[in-house]
């Protein structure tokens, strides 16, 4: 790992017992506030998939922050994948399990048939969110060409469900 990425990783804080007891929350806001760290991370998220996608799909909520920057860096469009009830005209939805509950994600029909999609999220934990995001993209007619996350929480085993994922950092 290069010096810029090592420095970026050092800015991620671990907050115990948030949002509930037993969960170790990864606070990326110090990294987001540092321009050089953010730039290094965005380049690392895009690099393995450069030139292979038409649009970036970012998963709510912290995935939006990264996906917007990834889309700008790659010269691609951005499609938000939102929690249920946040979109005025959802075209598709998928239910999934979190490590501490259940949820539903939705998207508009901005992903067209055959569109190549790079999925971006902040953390790969149990994998439920990203499995649902894959299903949502496919339901809309798109093809996921890659999944890129800031951090993989290896002990939670999400990669076994999601498959091949590019993680900038692992914990």
PDB file of C-alpha atoms in Angstrom:
ATOM      1  CA  UNK A   1       0.000   0.000   0.000  1.00  0.00           C
ATOM      2  CA  UNK A   2       1.379   3.404  -0.907  1.00  0.00           C
ATOM      3  CA  UNK A   3       1.997   6.218   1.579  1.00  0.00           C
ATOM      4  CA  UNK A   4      -1.113   8.218   0.604  1.00  0.00           C
ATOM      5  CA  UNK A   5      -3.388   5.218   1.165  1.00  0.00           C
ATOM      6  CA  UNK A   6      -1.697   4.331   4.449  1.00  0.00           C
ATOM      7  CA  UNK A   7      -2.307   7.872   5.643  1.00  0.00           C
ATOM      8  CA  UNK A   8      -5.929   7.735   4.455  1.00  0.00           C
ATOM      9  CA  UNK A   9      -6.496   4.486   6.345  1.00  0.00           C
ATOM     10  CA  UNK A  10      -5.086   6.028   9.530  1.00  0.00           C
ATOM     11  CA  UNK A  11      -7.871   8.646   9.385  1.00  0.00           C
ATOM     12  CA  UNK A  12     -10.672   6.065   9.735  1.00  0.00           C
ATOM     13  CA  UNK A  13     -11.918   5.926  13.332  1.00  0.00           C
ATOM     14  CA  UNK A  14     -13.493   2.891  14.993  1.00  0.00           C
ATOM     15  CA  UNK A  15     -16.489   3.731  17.205  1.00  0.00           C
ATOM     16  CA  UNK A  16     -17.580   0.879  19.504  1.00  0.00           C
ATOM     17  CA  UNK A  17     -21.250   0.083  20.152  1.00  0.00           C
ATOM     18  CA  UNK A  18     -22.682   2.239  17.361  1.00  0.00           C
ATOM     19  CA  UNK A  19     -25.423   2.122  16.135  1.00  0.00           C
ATOM     20  CA  UNK A  20     -26.026  -0.585  18.725  1.00  0.00           C
ATOM     21  CA  UNK A  21     -24.119  -2.652  21.276  1.00  0.00           C
ATOM     22  CA  UNK A  22     -21.536  -4.996  19.785  1.00  0.00           C
ATOM     23  CA  UNK A  23     -21.133  -3.149  16.471  1.00  0.00           C
ATOM     24  CA  UNK A  24     -17.799  -1.501  15.645  1.00  0.00           C
ATOM     25  CA  UNK A  25     -18.730   1.443  13.411  1.00  0.00           C
ATOM     26  CA  UNK A  26     -16.071   2.713  10.975  1.00  0.00           C
ATOM     27  CA  UNK A  27     -16.197   6.518  10.908  1.00  0.00           C
ATOM     28  CA  UNK A  28     -14.847   7.719   7.562  1.00  0.00           C
ATOM     29  CA  UNK A  29     -15.636  11.412   8.042  1.00  0.00           C
ATOM     30  CA  UNK A  30     -12.036  12.371   8.979  1.00  0.00           C
ATOM     31  CA  UNK A  31     -10.875  10.736   5.729  1.00  0.00           C
ATOM     32  CA  UNK A  32     -13.569  12.557   3.725  1.00  0.00           C
ATOM     33  CA  UNK A  33     -12.469  15.901   5.207  1.00  0.00           C
ATOM     34  CA  UNK A  34      -8.869  15.429   4.035  1.00  0.00           C
ATOM     35  CA  UNK A  35      -8.531  16.285   0.324  1.00  0.00           C
ATOM     36  CA  UNK A  36      -5.369  14.288  -0.367  1.00  0.00           C
ATOM     37  CA  UNK A  37      -6.627  11.215   1.506  1.00  0.00           C
ATOM     38  CA  UNK A  38      -9.971  11.380  -0.297  1.00  0.00           C
ATOM     39  CA  UNK A  39      -8.245  11.736  -3.680  1.00  0.00           C
ATOM     40  CA  UNK A  40      -6.044   8.687  -2.998  1.00  0.00           C
ATOM     41  CA  UNK A  41      -9.035   6.591  -1.970  1.00  0.00           C
ATOM     42  CA  UNK A  42     -11.143   7.617  -4.969  1.00  0.00           C
ATOM     43  CA  UNK A  43      -8.331   6.703  -7.372  1.00  0.00           C
ATOM     44  CA  UNK A  44      -7.939   3.342  -5.595  1.00  0.00           C
ATOM     45  CA  UNK A  45     -11.671   2.622  -5.856  1.00  0.00           C
ATOM     46  CA  UNK A  46     -11.704   3.318  -9.626  1.00  0.00           C
ATOM     47  CA  UNK A  47      -8.350   1.877 -10.706  1.00  0.00           C
ATOM     48  CA  UNK A  48      -9.221  -1.836 -11.159  1.00  0.00           C
ATOM     49  CA  UNK A  49     -12.307  -0.973 -13.236  1.00  0.00           C
ATOM     50  CA  UNK A  50     -11.154   2.075 -15.218  1.00  0.00           C
ATOM     51  CA  UNK A  51     -12.786   2.209 -18.634  1.00  0.00           C
ATOM     52  CA  UNK A  52     -15.024  -0.806 -17.942  1.00  0.00           C
ATOM     53  CA  UNK A  53     -18.230   0.944 -16.750  1.00  0.00           C
ATOM     54  CA  UNK A  54     -20.805   3.441 -17.996  1.00  0.00           C
ATOM     55  CA  UNK A  55     -22.261   4.502 -14.668  1.00  0.00           C
ATOM     56  CA  UNK A  56     -21.487   4.296 -10.960  1.00  0.00           C
ATOM     57  CA  UNK A  57     -24.209   3.107  -8.583  1.00  0.00           C
ATOM     58  CA  UNK A  58     -23.708   4.296  -5.025  1.00  0.00           C
ATOM     59  CA  UNK A  59     -25.421   2.658  -2.073  1.00  0.00           C
ATOM     60  CA  UNK A  60     -27.045   4.940   0.519  1.00  0.00           C
ATOM     61  CA  UNK A  61     -25.817   6.624   2.519  1.00  0.00           C
ATOM     62  CA  UNK A  62     -22.038   6.794   2.862  1.00  0.00           C
ATOM     63  CA  UNK A  63     -21.652   4.976  -0.448  1.00  0.00           C
ATOM     64  CA  UNK A  64     -23.166   8.092  -2.094  1.00  0.00           C
ATOM     65  CA  UNK A  65     -20.279  10.211  -0.870  1.00  0.00           C
ATOM     66  CA  UNK A  66     -17.718   7.918  -2.422  1.00  0.00           C
ATOM     67  CA  UNK A  67     -19.710   7.046  -5.556  1.00  0.00           C
ATOM     68  CA  UNK A  68     -20.211  10.696  -6.514  1.00  0.00           C
ATOM     69  CA  UNK A  69     -16.496  11.318  -6.364  1.00  0.00           C
ATOM     70  CA  UNK A  70     -15.762   8.053  -8.216  1.00  0.00           C
ATOM     71  CA  UNK A  71     -18.201   9.039 -10.979  1.00  0.00           C
ATOM     72  CA  UNK A  72     -16.583  12.472 -11.353  1.00  0.00           C
ATOM     73  CA  UNK A  73     -13.083  10.979 -11.382  1.00  0.00           C
ATOM     74  CA  UNK A  74     -14.064   8.430 -14.045  1.00  0.00           C
ATOM     75  CA  UNK A  75     -16.182  10.773 -16.161  1.00  0.00           C
ATOM     76  CA  UNK A  76     -19.232   8.578 -15.599  1.00  0.00           C
ATOM     77  CA  UNK A  77     -22.796   9.151 -14.457  1.00  0.00           C
ATOM     78  CA  UNK A  78     -24.134   8.394 -10.984  1.00  0.00           C
ATOM     79  CA  UNK A  79     -27.198   6.364 -10.017  1.00  0.00           C
ATOM     80  CA  UNK A  80     -28.245   6.446  -6.367  1.00  0.00           C
ATOM     81  CA  UNK A  81     -29.435   3.257  -4.701  1.00  0.00           C
ATOM     82  CA  UNK A  82     -31.657   4.480  -1.881  1.00  0.00           C
ATOM     83  CA  UNK A  83     -33.405   3.165   1.187  1.00  0.00           C
ATOM     84  CA  UNK A  84     -37.118   2.455   0.704  1.00  0.00           C
ATOM     85  CA  UNK A  85     -39.411   5.469   0.574  1.00  0.00           C
ATOM     86  CA  UNK A  86     -36.741   8.012  -0.417  1.00  0.00           C
ATOM     87  CA  UNK A  87     -37.388   8.074  -4.188  1.00  0.00           C
ATOM     88  CA  UNK A  88     -40.445   9.618  -5.889  1.00  0.00           C
ATOM     89  CA  UNK A  89     -40.617   6.980  -8.655  1.00  0.00           C
ATOM     90  CA  UNK A  90     -38.854   3.750  -7.669  1.00  0.00           C
ATOM     91  CA  UNK A  91     -38.670   1.321 -10.580  1.00  0.00           C
ATOM     92  CA  UNK A  92     -37.391  -1.660  -8.595  1.00  0.00           C
ATOM     93  CA  UNK A  93     -36.747  -2.679  -4.998  1.00  0.00           C
ATOM     94  CA  UNK A  94     -34.962  -5.495  -3.176  1.00  0.00           C
ATOM     95  CA  UNK A  95     -35.226  -6.561   0.494  1.00  0.00           C
ATOM     96  CA  UNK A  96     -32.109  -7.665   2.376  1.00  0.00           C
ATOM     97  CA  UNK A  97     -30.694  -8.442   5.832  1.00  0.00           C
ATOM     98  CA  UNK A  98     -28.181  -6.279   7.694  1.00  0.00           C
ATOM     99  CA  UNK A  99     -25.941  -7.390  10.538  1.00  0.00           C
ATOM    100  CA  UNK A 100     -28.386  -5.609  12.870  1.00  0.00           C
ATOM    101  CA  UNK A 101     -31.793  -5.727  11.115  1.00  0.00           C
ATOM    102  CA  UNK A 102     -33.514  -5.759   7.715  1.00  0.00           C
ATOM    103  CA  UNK A 103     -33.988  -3.121   5.022  1.00  0.00           C
ATOM    104  CA  UNK A 104     -35.137  -2.445   1.467  1.00  0.00           C
ATOM    105  CA  UNK A 105     -33.274  -0.591  -1.276  1.00  0.00           C
ATOM    106  CA  UNK A 106     -34.742   1.019  -4.387  1.00  0.00           C
ATOM    107  CA  UNK A 107     -33.609   2.695  -7.586  1.00  0.00           C
ATOM    108  CA  UNK A 108     -35.142   4.636 -10.439  1.00  0.00           C
ATOM    109  CA  UNK A 109     -35.012   3.231 -13.954  1.00  0.00           C
ATOM    110  CA  UNK A 110     -31.891   5.256 -14.832  1.00  0.00           C
ATOM    111  CA  UNK A 111     -29.973   2.002 -15.326  1.00  0.00           C
ATOM    112  CA  UNK A 112     -30.897   0.890 -18.833  1.00  0.00           C
ATOM    113  CA  UNK A 113     -30.652  -2.507 -20.505  1.00  0.00           C
ATOM    114  CA  UNK A 114     -27.021  -3.461 -21.066  1.00  0.00           C
ATOM    115  CA  UNK A 115     -25.583  -0.581 -19.034  1.00  0.00           C
ATOM    116  CA  UNK A 116     -22.267  -1.502 -17.373  1.00  0.00           C
ATOM    117  CA  UNK A 117     -22.369  -0.583 -13.686  1.00  0.00           C
ATOM    118  CA  UNK A 118     -19.665  -0.158 -11.050  1.00  0.00           C
ATOM    119  CA  UNK A 119     -21.175  -0.613  -7.585  1.00  0.00           C
ATOM    120  CA  UNK A 120     -19.586   1.503  -4.848  1.00  0.00           C
ATOM    121  CA  UNK A 121     -20.187   1.356  -1.107  1.00  0.00           C
ATOM    122  CA  UNK A 122     -18.276   2.310   1.988  1.00  0.00           C
ATOM    123  CA  UNK A 123     -18.067  -1.009   3.853  1.00  0.00           C
ATOM    124  CA  UNK A 124     -18.488  -4.674   3.008  1.00  0.00           C
ATOM    125  CA  UNK A 125     -19.714  -6.289   6.222  1.00  0.00           C
ATOM    126  CA  UNK A 126     -22.110  -9.260   6.017  1.00  0.00           C
ATOM    127  CA  UNK A 127     -22.705  -8.631   2.313  1.00  0.00           C
ATOM    128  CA  UNK A 128     -26.479  -8.246   2.405  1.00  0.00           C
ATOM    129  CA  UNK A 129     -26.533  -4.694   1.060  1.00  0.00           C
ATOM    130  CA  UNK A 130     -24.236  -5.418  -1.865  1.00  0.00           C
ATOM    131  CA  UNK A 131     -26.002  -8.673  -2.781  1.00  0.00           C
ATOM    132  CA  UNK A 132     -29.257  -6.684  -2.864  1.00  0.00           C
ATOM    133  CA  UNK A 133     -27.603  -3.925  -4.934  1.00  0.00           C
ATOM    134  CA  UNK A 134     -26.391  -6.519  -7.467  1.00  0.00           C
ATOM    135  CA  UNK A 135     -29.923  -7.912  -7.725  1.00  0.00           C
ATOM    136  CA  UNK A 136     -31.377  -4.418  -8.106  1.00  0.00           C
ATOM    137  CA  UNK A 137     -28.998  -3.495 -10.947  1.00  0.00           C
ATOM    138  CA  UNK A 138     -29.793  -6.754 -12.742  1.00  0.00           C
ATOM    139  CA  UNK A 139     -33.549  -6.281 -12.213  1.00  0.00           C
ATOM    140  CA  UNK A 140     -33.237  -2.918 -13.974  1.00  0.00           C
ATOM    141  CA  UNK A 141     -31.374  -4.499 -16.921  1.00  0.00           C
ATOM    142  CA  UNK A 142     -27.843  -3.454 -16.034  1.00  0.00           C
ATOM    143  CA  UNK A 143     -24.724  -5.552 -15.662  1.00  0.00           C
ATOM    144  CA  UNK A 144     -22.455  -5.205 -12.628  1.00  0.00           C
ATOM    145  CA  UNK A 145     -18.888  -5.136 -13.945  1.00  0.00           C
ATOM    146  CA  UNK A 146     -17.305  -4.549 -10.555  1.00  0.00           C
ATOM    147  CA  UNK A 147     -17.880  -3.861  -6.891  1.00  0.00           C
ATOM    148  CA  UNK A 148     -15.578  -1.486  -5.077  1.00  0.00           C
ATOM    149  CA  UNK A 149     -15.652  -0.693  -1.354  1.00  0.00           C
ATOM    150  CA  UNK A 150     -13.568   1.474   0.903  1.00  0.00           C
ATOM    151  CA  UNK A 151     -13.235  -1.182   3.621  1.00  0.00           C
ATOM    152  CA  UNK A 152     -13.957  -4.872   4.023  1.00  0.00           C
ATOM    153  CA  UNK A 153     -14.699  -6.176   7.518  1.00  0.00           C
ATOM    154  CA  UNK A 154     -13.234  -9.617   6.852  1.00  0.00           C
ATOM    155  CA  UNK A 155     -14.482 -11.343  10.008  1.00  0.00           C
ATOM    156  CA  UNK A 156     -18.109 -10.784   8.955  1.00  0.00           C
ATOM    157  CA  UNK A 157     -17.676 -12.909   5.819  1.00  0.00           C
ATOM    158  CA  UNK A 158     -19.498 -10.729   3.301  1.00  0.00           C
ATOM    159  CA  UNK A 159     -17.205 -11.674   0.429  1.00  0.00           C
ATOM    160  CA  UNK A 160     -18.570 -15.235   0.570  1.00  0.00           C
ATOM    161  CA  UNK A 161     -21.997 -13.858  -0.404  1.00  0.00           C
ATOM    162  CA  UNK A 162     -21.005 -11.033  -2.739  1.00  0.00           C
ATOM    163  CA  UNK A 163     -18.161 -12.700  -4.607  1.00  0.00           C
ATOM    164  CA  UNK A 164     -15.321 -10.705  -6.098  1.00  0.00           C
ATOM    165  CA  UNK A 165     -15.015  -7.311  -4.404  1.00  0.00           C
ATOM    166  CA  UNK A 166     -12.247  -4.751  -4.627  1.00  0.00           C
ATOM    167  CA  UNK A 167     -11.611  -3.419  -1.096  1.00  0.00           C
ATOM    168  CA  UNK A 168      -9.166  -0.557  -0.628  1.00  0.00           C
ATOM    169  CA  UNK A 169      -8.733  -1.442   3.076  1.00  0.00           C
ATOM    170  CA  UNK A 170      -9.444  -4.520   5.210  1.00  0.00           C
ATOM    171  CA  UNK A 171     -10.088  -4.767   8.927  1.00  0.00           C
TER     172      UNK A 171
END
